[in-house]
Tab-separated table of C-alpha atoms and ligand atoms in Angstrom:
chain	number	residue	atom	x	y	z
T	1	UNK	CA	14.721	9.039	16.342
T	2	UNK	CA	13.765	9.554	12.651
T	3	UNK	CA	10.147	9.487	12.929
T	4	UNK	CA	8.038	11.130	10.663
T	5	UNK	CA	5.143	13.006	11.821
T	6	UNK	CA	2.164	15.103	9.426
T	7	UNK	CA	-0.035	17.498	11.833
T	8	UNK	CA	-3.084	18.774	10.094
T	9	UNK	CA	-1.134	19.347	6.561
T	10	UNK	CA	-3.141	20.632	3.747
T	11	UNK	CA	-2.072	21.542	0.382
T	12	UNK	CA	-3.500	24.180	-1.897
T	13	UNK	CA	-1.971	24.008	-5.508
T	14	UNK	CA	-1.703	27.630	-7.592
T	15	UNK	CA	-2.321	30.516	-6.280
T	16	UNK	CA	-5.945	30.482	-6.409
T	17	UNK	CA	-7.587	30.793	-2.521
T	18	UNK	CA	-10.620	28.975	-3.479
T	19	UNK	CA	-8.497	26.359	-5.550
T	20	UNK	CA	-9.430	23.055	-4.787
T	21	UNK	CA	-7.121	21.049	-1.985
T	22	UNK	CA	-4.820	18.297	-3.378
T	23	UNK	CA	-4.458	17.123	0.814
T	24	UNK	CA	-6.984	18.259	2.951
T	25	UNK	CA	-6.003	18.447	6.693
T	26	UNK	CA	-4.051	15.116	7.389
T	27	UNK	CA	-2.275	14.081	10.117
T	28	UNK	CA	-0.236	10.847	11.034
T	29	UNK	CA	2.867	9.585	12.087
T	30	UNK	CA	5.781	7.117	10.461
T	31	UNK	CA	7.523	5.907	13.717
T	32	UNK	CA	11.616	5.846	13.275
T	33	UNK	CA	12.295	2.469	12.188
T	34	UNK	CA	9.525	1.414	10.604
T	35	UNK	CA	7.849	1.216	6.705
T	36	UNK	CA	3.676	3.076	6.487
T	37	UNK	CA	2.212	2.598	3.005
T	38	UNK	CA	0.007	5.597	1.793
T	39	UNK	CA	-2.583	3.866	-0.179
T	40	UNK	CA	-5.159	4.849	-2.579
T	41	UNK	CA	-6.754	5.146	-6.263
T	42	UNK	CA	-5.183	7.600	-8.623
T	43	UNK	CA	-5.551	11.325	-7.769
T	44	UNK	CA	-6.068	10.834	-4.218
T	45	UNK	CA	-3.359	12.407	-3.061
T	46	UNK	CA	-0.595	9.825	-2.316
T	47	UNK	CA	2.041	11.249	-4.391
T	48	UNK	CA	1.319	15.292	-2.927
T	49	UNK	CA	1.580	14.270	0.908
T	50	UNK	CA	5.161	12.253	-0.191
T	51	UNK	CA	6.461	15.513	-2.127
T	52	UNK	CA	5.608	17.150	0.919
T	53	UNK	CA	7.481	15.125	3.343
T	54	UNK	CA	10.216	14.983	0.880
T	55	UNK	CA	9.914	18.922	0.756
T	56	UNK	CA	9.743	19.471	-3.233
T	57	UNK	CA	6.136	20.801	-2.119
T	58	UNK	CA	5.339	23.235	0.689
T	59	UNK	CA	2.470	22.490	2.729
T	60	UNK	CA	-0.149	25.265	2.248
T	61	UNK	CA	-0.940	24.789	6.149
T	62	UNK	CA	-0.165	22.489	9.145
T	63	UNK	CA	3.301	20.987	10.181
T	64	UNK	CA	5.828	18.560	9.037
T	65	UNK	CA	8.384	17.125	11.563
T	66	UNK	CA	11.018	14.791	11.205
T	67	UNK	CA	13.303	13.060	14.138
T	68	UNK	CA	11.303	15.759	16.108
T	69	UNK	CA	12.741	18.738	14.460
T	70	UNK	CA	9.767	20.698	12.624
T	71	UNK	CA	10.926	21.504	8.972
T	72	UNK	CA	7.928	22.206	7.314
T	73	UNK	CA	9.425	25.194	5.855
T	74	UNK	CA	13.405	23.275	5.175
T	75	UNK	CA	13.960	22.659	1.172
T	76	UNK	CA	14.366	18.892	0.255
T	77	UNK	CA	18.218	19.118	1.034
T	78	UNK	CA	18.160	20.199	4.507
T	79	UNK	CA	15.798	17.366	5.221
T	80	UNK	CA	17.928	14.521	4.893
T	81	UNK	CA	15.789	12.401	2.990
T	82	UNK	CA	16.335	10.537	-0.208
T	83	UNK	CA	13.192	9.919	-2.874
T	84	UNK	CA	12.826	7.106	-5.643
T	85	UNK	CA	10.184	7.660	-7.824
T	86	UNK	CA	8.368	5.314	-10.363
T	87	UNK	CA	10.603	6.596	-13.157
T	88	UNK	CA	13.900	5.423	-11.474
T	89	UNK	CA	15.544	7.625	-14.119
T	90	UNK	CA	18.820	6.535	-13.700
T	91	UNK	CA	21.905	8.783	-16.000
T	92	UNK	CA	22.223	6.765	-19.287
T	93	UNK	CA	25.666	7.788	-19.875
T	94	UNK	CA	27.068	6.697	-16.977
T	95	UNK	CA	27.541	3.092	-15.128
T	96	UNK	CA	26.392	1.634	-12.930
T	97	UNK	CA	28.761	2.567	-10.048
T	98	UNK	CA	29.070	6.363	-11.436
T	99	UNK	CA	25.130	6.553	-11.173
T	100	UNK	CA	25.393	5.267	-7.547
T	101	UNK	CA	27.833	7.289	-6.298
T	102	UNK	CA	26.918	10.402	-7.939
T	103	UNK	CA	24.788	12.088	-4.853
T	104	UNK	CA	28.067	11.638	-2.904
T	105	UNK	CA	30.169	13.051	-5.640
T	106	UNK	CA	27.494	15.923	-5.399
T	107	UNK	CA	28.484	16.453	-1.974
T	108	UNK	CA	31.560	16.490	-2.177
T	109	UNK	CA	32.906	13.002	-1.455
T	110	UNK	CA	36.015	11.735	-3.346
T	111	UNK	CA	36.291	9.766	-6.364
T	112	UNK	CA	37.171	6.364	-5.315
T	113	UNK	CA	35.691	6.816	-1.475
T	114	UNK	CA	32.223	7.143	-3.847
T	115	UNK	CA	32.874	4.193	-5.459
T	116	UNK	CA	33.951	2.103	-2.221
T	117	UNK	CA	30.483	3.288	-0.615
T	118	UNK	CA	28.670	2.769	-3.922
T	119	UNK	CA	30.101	-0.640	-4.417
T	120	UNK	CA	28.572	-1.634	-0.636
T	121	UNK	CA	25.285	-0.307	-1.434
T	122	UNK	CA	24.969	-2.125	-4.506
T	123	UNK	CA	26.037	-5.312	-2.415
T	124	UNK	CA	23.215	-4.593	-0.143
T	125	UNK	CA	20.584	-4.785	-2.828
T	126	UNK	CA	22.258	-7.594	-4.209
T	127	UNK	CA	23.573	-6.556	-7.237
T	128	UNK	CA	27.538	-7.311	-7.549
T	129	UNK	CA	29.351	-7.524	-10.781
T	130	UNK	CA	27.401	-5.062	-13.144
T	131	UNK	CA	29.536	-2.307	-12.167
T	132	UNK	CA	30.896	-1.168	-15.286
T	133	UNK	CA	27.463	-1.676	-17.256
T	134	UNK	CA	25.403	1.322	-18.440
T	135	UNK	CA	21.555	1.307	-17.269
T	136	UNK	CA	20.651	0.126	-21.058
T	137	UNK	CA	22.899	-2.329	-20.237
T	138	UNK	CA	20.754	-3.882	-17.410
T	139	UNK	CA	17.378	-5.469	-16.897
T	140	UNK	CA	14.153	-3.490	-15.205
T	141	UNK	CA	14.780	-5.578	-12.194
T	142	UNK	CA	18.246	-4.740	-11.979
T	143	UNK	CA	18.031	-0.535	-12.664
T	144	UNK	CA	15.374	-0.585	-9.943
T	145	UNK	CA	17.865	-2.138	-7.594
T	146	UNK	CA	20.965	0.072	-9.064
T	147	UNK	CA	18.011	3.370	-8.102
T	148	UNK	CA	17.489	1.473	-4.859
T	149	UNK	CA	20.949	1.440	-4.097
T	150	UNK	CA	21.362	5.168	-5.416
T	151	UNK	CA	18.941	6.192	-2.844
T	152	UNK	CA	20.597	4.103	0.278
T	153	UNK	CA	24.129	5.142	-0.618
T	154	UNK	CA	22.928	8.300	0.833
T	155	UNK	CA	22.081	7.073	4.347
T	156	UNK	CA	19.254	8.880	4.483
T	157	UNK	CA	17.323	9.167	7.909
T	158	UNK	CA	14.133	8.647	5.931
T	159	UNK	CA	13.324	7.281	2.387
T	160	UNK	CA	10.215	8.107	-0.031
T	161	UNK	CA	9.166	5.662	-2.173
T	162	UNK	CA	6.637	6.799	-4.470
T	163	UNK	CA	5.267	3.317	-6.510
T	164	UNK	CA	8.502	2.022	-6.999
T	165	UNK	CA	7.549	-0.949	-8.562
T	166	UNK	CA	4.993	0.072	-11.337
T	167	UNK	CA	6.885	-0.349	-14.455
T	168	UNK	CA	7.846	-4.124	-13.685
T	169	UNK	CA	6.581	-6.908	-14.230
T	170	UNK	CA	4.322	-9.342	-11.908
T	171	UNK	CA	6.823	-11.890	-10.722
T	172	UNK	CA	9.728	-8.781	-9.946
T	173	UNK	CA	7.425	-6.648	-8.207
T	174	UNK	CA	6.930	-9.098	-6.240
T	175	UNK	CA	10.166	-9.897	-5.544
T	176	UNK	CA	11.353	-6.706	-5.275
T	177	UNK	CA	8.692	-5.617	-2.934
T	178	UNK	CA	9.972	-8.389	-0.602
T	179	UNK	CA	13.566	-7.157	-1.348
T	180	UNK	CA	12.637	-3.640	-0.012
T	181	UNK	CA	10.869	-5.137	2.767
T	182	UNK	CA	13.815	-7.123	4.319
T	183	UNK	CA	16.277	-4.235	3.672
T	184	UNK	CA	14.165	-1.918	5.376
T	185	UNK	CA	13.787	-4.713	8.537
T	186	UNK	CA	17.564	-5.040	8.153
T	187	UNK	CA	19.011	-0.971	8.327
T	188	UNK	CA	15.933	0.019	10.600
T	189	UNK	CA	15.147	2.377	8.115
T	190	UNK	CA	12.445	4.985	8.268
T	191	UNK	CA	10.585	4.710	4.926
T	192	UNK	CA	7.461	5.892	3.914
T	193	UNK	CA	5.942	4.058	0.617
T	194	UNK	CA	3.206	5.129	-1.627
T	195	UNK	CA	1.192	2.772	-3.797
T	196	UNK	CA	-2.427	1.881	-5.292
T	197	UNK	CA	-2.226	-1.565	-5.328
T	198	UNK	CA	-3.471	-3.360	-1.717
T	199	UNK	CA	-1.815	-6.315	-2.090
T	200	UNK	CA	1.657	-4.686	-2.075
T	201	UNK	CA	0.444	-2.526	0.856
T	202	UNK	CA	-0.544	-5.577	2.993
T	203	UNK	CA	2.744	-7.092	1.780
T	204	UNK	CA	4.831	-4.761	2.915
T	205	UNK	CA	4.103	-2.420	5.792
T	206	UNK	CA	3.907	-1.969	9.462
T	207	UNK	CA	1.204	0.754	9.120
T	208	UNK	CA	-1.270	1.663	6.138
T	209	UNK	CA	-2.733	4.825	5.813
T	210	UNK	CA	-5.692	4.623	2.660
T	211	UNK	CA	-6.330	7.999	1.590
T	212	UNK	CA	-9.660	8.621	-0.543
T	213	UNK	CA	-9.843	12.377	-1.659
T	214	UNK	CA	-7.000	14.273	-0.112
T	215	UNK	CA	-8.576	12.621	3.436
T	216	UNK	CA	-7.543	9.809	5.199
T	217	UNK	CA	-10.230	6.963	5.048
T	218	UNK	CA	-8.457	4.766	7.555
T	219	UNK	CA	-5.527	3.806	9.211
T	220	UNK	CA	-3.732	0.897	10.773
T	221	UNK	CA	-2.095	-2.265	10.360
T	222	UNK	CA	-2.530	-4.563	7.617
T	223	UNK	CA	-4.549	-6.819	9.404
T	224	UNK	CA	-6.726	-4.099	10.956
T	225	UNK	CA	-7.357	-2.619	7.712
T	226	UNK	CA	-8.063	-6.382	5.930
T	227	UNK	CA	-10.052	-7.558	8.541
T	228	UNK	CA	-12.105	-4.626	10.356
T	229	UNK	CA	-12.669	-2.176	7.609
T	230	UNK	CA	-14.638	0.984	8.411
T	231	UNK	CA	-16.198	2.427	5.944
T	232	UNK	CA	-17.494	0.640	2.397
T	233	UNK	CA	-14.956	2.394	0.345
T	234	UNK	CA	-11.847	0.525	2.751
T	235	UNK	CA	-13.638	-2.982	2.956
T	236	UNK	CA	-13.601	-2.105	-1.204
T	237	UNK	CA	-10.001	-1.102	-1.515
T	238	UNK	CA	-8.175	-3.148	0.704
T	239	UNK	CA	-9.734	-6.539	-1.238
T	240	UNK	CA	-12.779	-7.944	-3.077
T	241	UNK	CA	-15.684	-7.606	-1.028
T	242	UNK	CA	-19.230	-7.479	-1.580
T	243	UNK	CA	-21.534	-5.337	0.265
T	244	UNK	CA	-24.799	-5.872	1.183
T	245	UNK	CA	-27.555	-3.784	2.458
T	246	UNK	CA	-28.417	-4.874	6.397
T	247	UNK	CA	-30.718	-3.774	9.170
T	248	UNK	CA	-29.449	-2.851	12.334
T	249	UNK	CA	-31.936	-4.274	15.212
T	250	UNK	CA	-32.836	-2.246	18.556
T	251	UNK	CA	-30.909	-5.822	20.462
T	252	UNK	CA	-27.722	-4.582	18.461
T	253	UNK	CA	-27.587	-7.446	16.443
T	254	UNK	CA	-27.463	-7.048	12.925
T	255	UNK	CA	-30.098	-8.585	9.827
T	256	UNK	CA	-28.890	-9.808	6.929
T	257	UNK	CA	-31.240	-11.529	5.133
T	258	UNK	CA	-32.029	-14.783	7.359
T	259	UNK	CA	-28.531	-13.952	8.950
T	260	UNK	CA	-27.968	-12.084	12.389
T	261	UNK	CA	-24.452	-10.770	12.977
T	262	UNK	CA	-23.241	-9.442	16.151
T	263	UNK	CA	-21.186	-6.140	15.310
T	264	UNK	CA	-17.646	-5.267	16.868
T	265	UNK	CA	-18.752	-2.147	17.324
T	266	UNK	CA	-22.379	-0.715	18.582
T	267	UNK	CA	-24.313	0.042	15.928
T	268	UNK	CA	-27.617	2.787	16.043
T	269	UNK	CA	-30.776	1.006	14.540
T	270	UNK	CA	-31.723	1.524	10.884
T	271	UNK	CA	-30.094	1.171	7.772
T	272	UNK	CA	-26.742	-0.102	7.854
T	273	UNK	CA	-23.928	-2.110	5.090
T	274	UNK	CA	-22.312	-5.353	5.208
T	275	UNK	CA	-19.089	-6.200	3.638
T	276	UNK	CA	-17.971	-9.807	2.844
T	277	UNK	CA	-14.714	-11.171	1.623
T	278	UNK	CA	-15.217	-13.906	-0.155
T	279	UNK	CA	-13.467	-16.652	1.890
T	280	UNK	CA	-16.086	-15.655	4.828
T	281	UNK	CA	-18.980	-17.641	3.421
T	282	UNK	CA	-19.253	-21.147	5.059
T	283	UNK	CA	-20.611	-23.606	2.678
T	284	UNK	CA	-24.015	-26.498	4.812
T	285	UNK	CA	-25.481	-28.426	3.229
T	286	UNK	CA	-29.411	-27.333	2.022
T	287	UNK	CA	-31.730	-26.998	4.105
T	288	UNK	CA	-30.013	-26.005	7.334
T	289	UNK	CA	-32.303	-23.921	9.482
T	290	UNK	CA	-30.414	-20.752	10.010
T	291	UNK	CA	-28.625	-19.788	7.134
T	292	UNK	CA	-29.167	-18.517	3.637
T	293	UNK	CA	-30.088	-20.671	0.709
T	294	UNK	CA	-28.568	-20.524	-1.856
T	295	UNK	CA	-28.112	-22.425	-5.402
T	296	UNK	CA	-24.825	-23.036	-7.243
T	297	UNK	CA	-24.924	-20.960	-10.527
T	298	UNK	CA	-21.372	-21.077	-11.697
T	299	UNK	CA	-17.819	-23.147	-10.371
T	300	UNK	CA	-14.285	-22.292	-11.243
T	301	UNK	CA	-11.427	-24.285	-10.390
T	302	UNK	CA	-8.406	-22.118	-9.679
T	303	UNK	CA	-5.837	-24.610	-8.256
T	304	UNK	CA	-5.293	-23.639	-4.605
T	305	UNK	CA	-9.188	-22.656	-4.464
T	306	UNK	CA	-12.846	-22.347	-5.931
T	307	UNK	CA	-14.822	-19.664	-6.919
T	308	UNK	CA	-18.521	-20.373	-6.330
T	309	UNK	CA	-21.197	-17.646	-7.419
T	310	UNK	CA	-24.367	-18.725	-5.579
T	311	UNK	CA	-28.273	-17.212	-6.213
T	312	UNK	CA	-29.571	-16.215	-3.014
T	313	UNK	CA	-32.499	-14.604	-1.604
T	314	UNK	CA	-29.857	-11.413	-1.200
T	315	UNK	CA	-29.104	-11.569	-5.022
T	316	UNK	CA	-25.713	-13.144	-6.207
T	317	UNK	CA	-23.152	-14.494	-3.941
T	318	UNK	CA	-19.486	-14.722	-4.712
T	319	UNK	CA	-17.920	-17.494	-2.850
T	320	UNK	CA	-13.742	-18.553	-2.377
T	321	UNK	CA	-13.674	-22.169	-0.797
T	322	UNK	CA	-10.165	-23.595	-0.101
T	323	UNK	CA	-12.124	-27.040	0.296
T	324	UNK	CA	-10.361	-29.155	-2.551
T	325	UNK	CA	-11.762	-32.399	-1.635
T	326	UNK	CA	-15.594	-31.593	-2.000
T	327	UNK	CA	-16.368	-29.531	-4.843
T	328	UNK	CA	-19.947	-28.577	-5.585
T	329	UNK	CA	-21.200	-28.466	-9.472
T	330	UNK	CA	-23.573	-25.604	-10.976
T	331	UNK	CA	-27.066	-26.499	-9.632
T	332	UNK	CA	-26.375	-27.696	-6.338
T	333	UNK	CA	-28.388	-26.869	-3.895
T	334	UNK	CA	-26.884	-25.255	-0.126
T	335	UNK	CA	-26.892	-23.537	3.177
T	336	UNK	CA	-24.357	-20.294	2.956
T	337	UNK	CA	-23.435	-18.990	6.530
T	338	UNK	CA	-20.659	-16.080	7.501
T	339	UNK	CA	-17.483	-16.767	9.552
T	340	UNK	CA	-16.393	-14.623	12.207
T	341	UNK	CA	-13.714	-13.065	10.171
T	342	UNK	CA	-14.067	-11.293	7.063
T	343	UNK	CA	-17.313	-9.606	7.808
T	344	UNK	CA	-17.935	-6.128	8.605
T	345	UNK	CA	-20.874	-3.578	9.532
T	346	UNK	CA	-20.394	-0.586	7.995
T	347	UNK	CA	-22.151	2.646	7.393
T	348	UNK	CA	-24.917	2.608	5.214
T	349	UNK	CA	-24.007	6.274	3.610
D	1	ADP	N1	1.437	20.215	-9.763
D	1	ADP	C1	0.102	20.168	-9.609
D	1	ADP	N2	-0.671	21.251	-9.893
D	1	ADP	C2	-2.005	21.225	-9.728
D	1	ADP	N3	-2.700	20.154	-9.298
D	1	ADP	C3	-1.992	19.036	-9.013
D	1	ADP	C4	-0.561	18.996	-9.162
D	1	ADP	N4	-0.144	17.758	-8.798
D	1	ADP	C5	-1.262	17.063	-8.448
D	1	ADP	N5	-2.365	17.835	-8.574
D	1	ADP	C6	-3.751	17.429	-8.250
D	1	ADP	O1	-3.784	17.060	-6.880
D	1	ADP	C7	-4.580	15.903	-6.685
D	1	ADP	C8	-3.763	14.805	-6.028
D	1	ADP	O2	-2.734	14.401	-6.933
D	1	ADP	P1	-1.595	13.359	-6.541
D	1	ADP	O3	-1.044	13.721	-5.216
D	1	ADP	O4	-0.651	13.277	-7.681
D	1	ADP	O5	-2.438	12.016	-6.416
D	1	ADP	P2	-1.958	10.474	-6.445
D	1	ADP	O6	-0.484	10.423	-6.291
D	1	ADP	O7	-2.695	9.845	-5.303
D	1	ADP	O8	-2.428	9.915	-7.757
D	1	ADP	C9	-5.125	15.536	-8.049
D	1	ADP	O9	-6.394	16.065	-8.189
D	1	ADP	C10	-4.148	16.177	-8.990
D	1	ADP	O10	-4.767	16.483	-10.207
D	2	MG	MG1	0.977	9.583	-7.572
């Protein structure tokens, strides 16, 4: 059991007892085994609560356990965790297989034992036959797996990762985020991942915790989090959405417009918000009794889909329409309605 569990951690920075908190009273759980994104705009806090697992902060109160040992107050080595950070920062004077094996050299492990153990972590991030080459030697993609494989040579019971893949580009963070993924499925490893960009979050985890402020805005899976956001600020995070002032009615039911949605949850009467992806609109044809009207402003063709942006009686409408084989031009005139999925009540304030 490597779990990783926060109780009610706060942190404080300086010395200052009024100071403001970086991390204000969190508390959640990494099971052993398994990979939980902390997600969240810059400043939020992301990077503080993974120093703080890691142990190169101490919490200013609350508790930290790992495996189910508390070590809130252990320093980073007695923790037995390893940390790659968005500089990967590997030693420019040495190779490849020196860089890797260098945290077991630290600890004492023989020369060319190192290099055995080095050599088999670099073949488990698929990287064979660069051994000799020096970092400047290498591509982006390839330092972030020699880092990768600096960090796993380690066998750490948990690994940080705090946004790994920022300084690539597109097409290898996305490979590399897959990469990360299936090694972490594959060793069972305990890894807890910080990022601000969703769609590596939703990529990649079994859990998501979005942080806004030092607090934790929601948690869950991927799915839970895309699909049944909470609060305005989540349904805006975790995707485009646009949100829409509603009316909760005294029947539960929910008035958008000419719409009525039926809420997951019970809702009090008054003044409520609606979020909408995009791909939740349902395109009628005009003039269909219950729905909203709507006129085609704009149309952009984007290969696998459309973008529509409608006028409405609620103001504009972005729509994303996977239907390829009947695509409206600017003008034309329709019936917008909402899908079950993709559409969530959420508090007005
Ligand atoms: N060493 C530090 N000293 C003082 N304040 C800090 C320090 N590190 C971070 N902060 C502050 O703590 C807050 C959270 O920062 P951080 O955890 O780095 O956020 P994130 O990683 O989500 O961008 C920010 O307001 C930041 O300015
Ligand atoms: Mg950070």
């Amino acid at each position: 059991m490597n779990g990783i569990e926060l109780r009610n951690v706060t942190k404080r920075y300086g010395t200052d007892k009024n100071g403001p908190l970086a991390v204000k009273g969190i508390s959640f759980e990494v099971p052993a085994g398994t990979l939980t994104t902390i997600l969240g705009p810059s400043g939020c806090g992301k990077t503080t609560t993974l120093r703080m697992i890691a142990g190169l902060e101490s919490a200013s109160s609350g508790s930290i356990f790992m495996g189910g040992r508390d070590v809130t107050t252990l320093g980073p080595a007695e923790r037995n965790v390893s940390m790659m950070f968005q500089s990967y920062a590997l030693f420019p004077h040495m190779n490849v297989i020196e860089n890797v094996g260098y945290g077991l050299r630290m600890s004492g492990v023989k020369k060319d034992e190192a290099a055995l153990r080095a050599r088999g972590a670099l073949k488990g991030v698929g990287l064979v036959g660069f051994d000799e080459r020096l970092p400047s030697e290498l591509s982006g993609g390839q330092q972030q797996r020699v880092a990768l494989a600096r960090a796993l040579v380690l066998e750490p019971a948990v690994l940080l990762f705090d946004e790994p893949l920022s300084n690539l580009d597109a097409r290898l963070r996305r490979e590399m985020r897959e990469e990360i993924r299936a090694l972490q499925q594959r060793l069972k490893l305990t890894v807890a991942y910080v990022t601000h960009d969703q769609s590596e979050a939703l990529a990649v985890s079994d859990q998501i915790i979005v942080m806004d402020h030092g607090v934790i805005a929601q948690r869950g899976t991927p799915e839970q989090l895309y699909a049944r956001p909470e609060s305005e600020f989540v349904a805006g995070f975790m995707g485009e959405a646009m949100v829409f002032p509603a009316t909760a009615q005294a029947d539960g039911s929910v008035a958008l417009g000419p719409l009525r949605l039926q809420p997951r949850h019970a809702v009090a009467p008054g003044a409520v918000k609606v979020a909408v992806r995009p791909e939740a609109w349902e395109i009628g044809a005009a003039g269909t009794a219950a729905g909203l009207p709507a006129t085609l402003r704009k149309a952009a063709y984007l290969g696998s889909f459309y973008e529509y942006g409608f006028d409405t009686p609620l103001g504009p409408v972005f729509v994303v329409s996977t239907d390829l084989s009947s695509p409206l031009a600017a003008g034309a005139e329709a019936t917008l309605s909402l899908a079950a999925h993709g559409v969530s009540v959420v508090p007005a304030a």
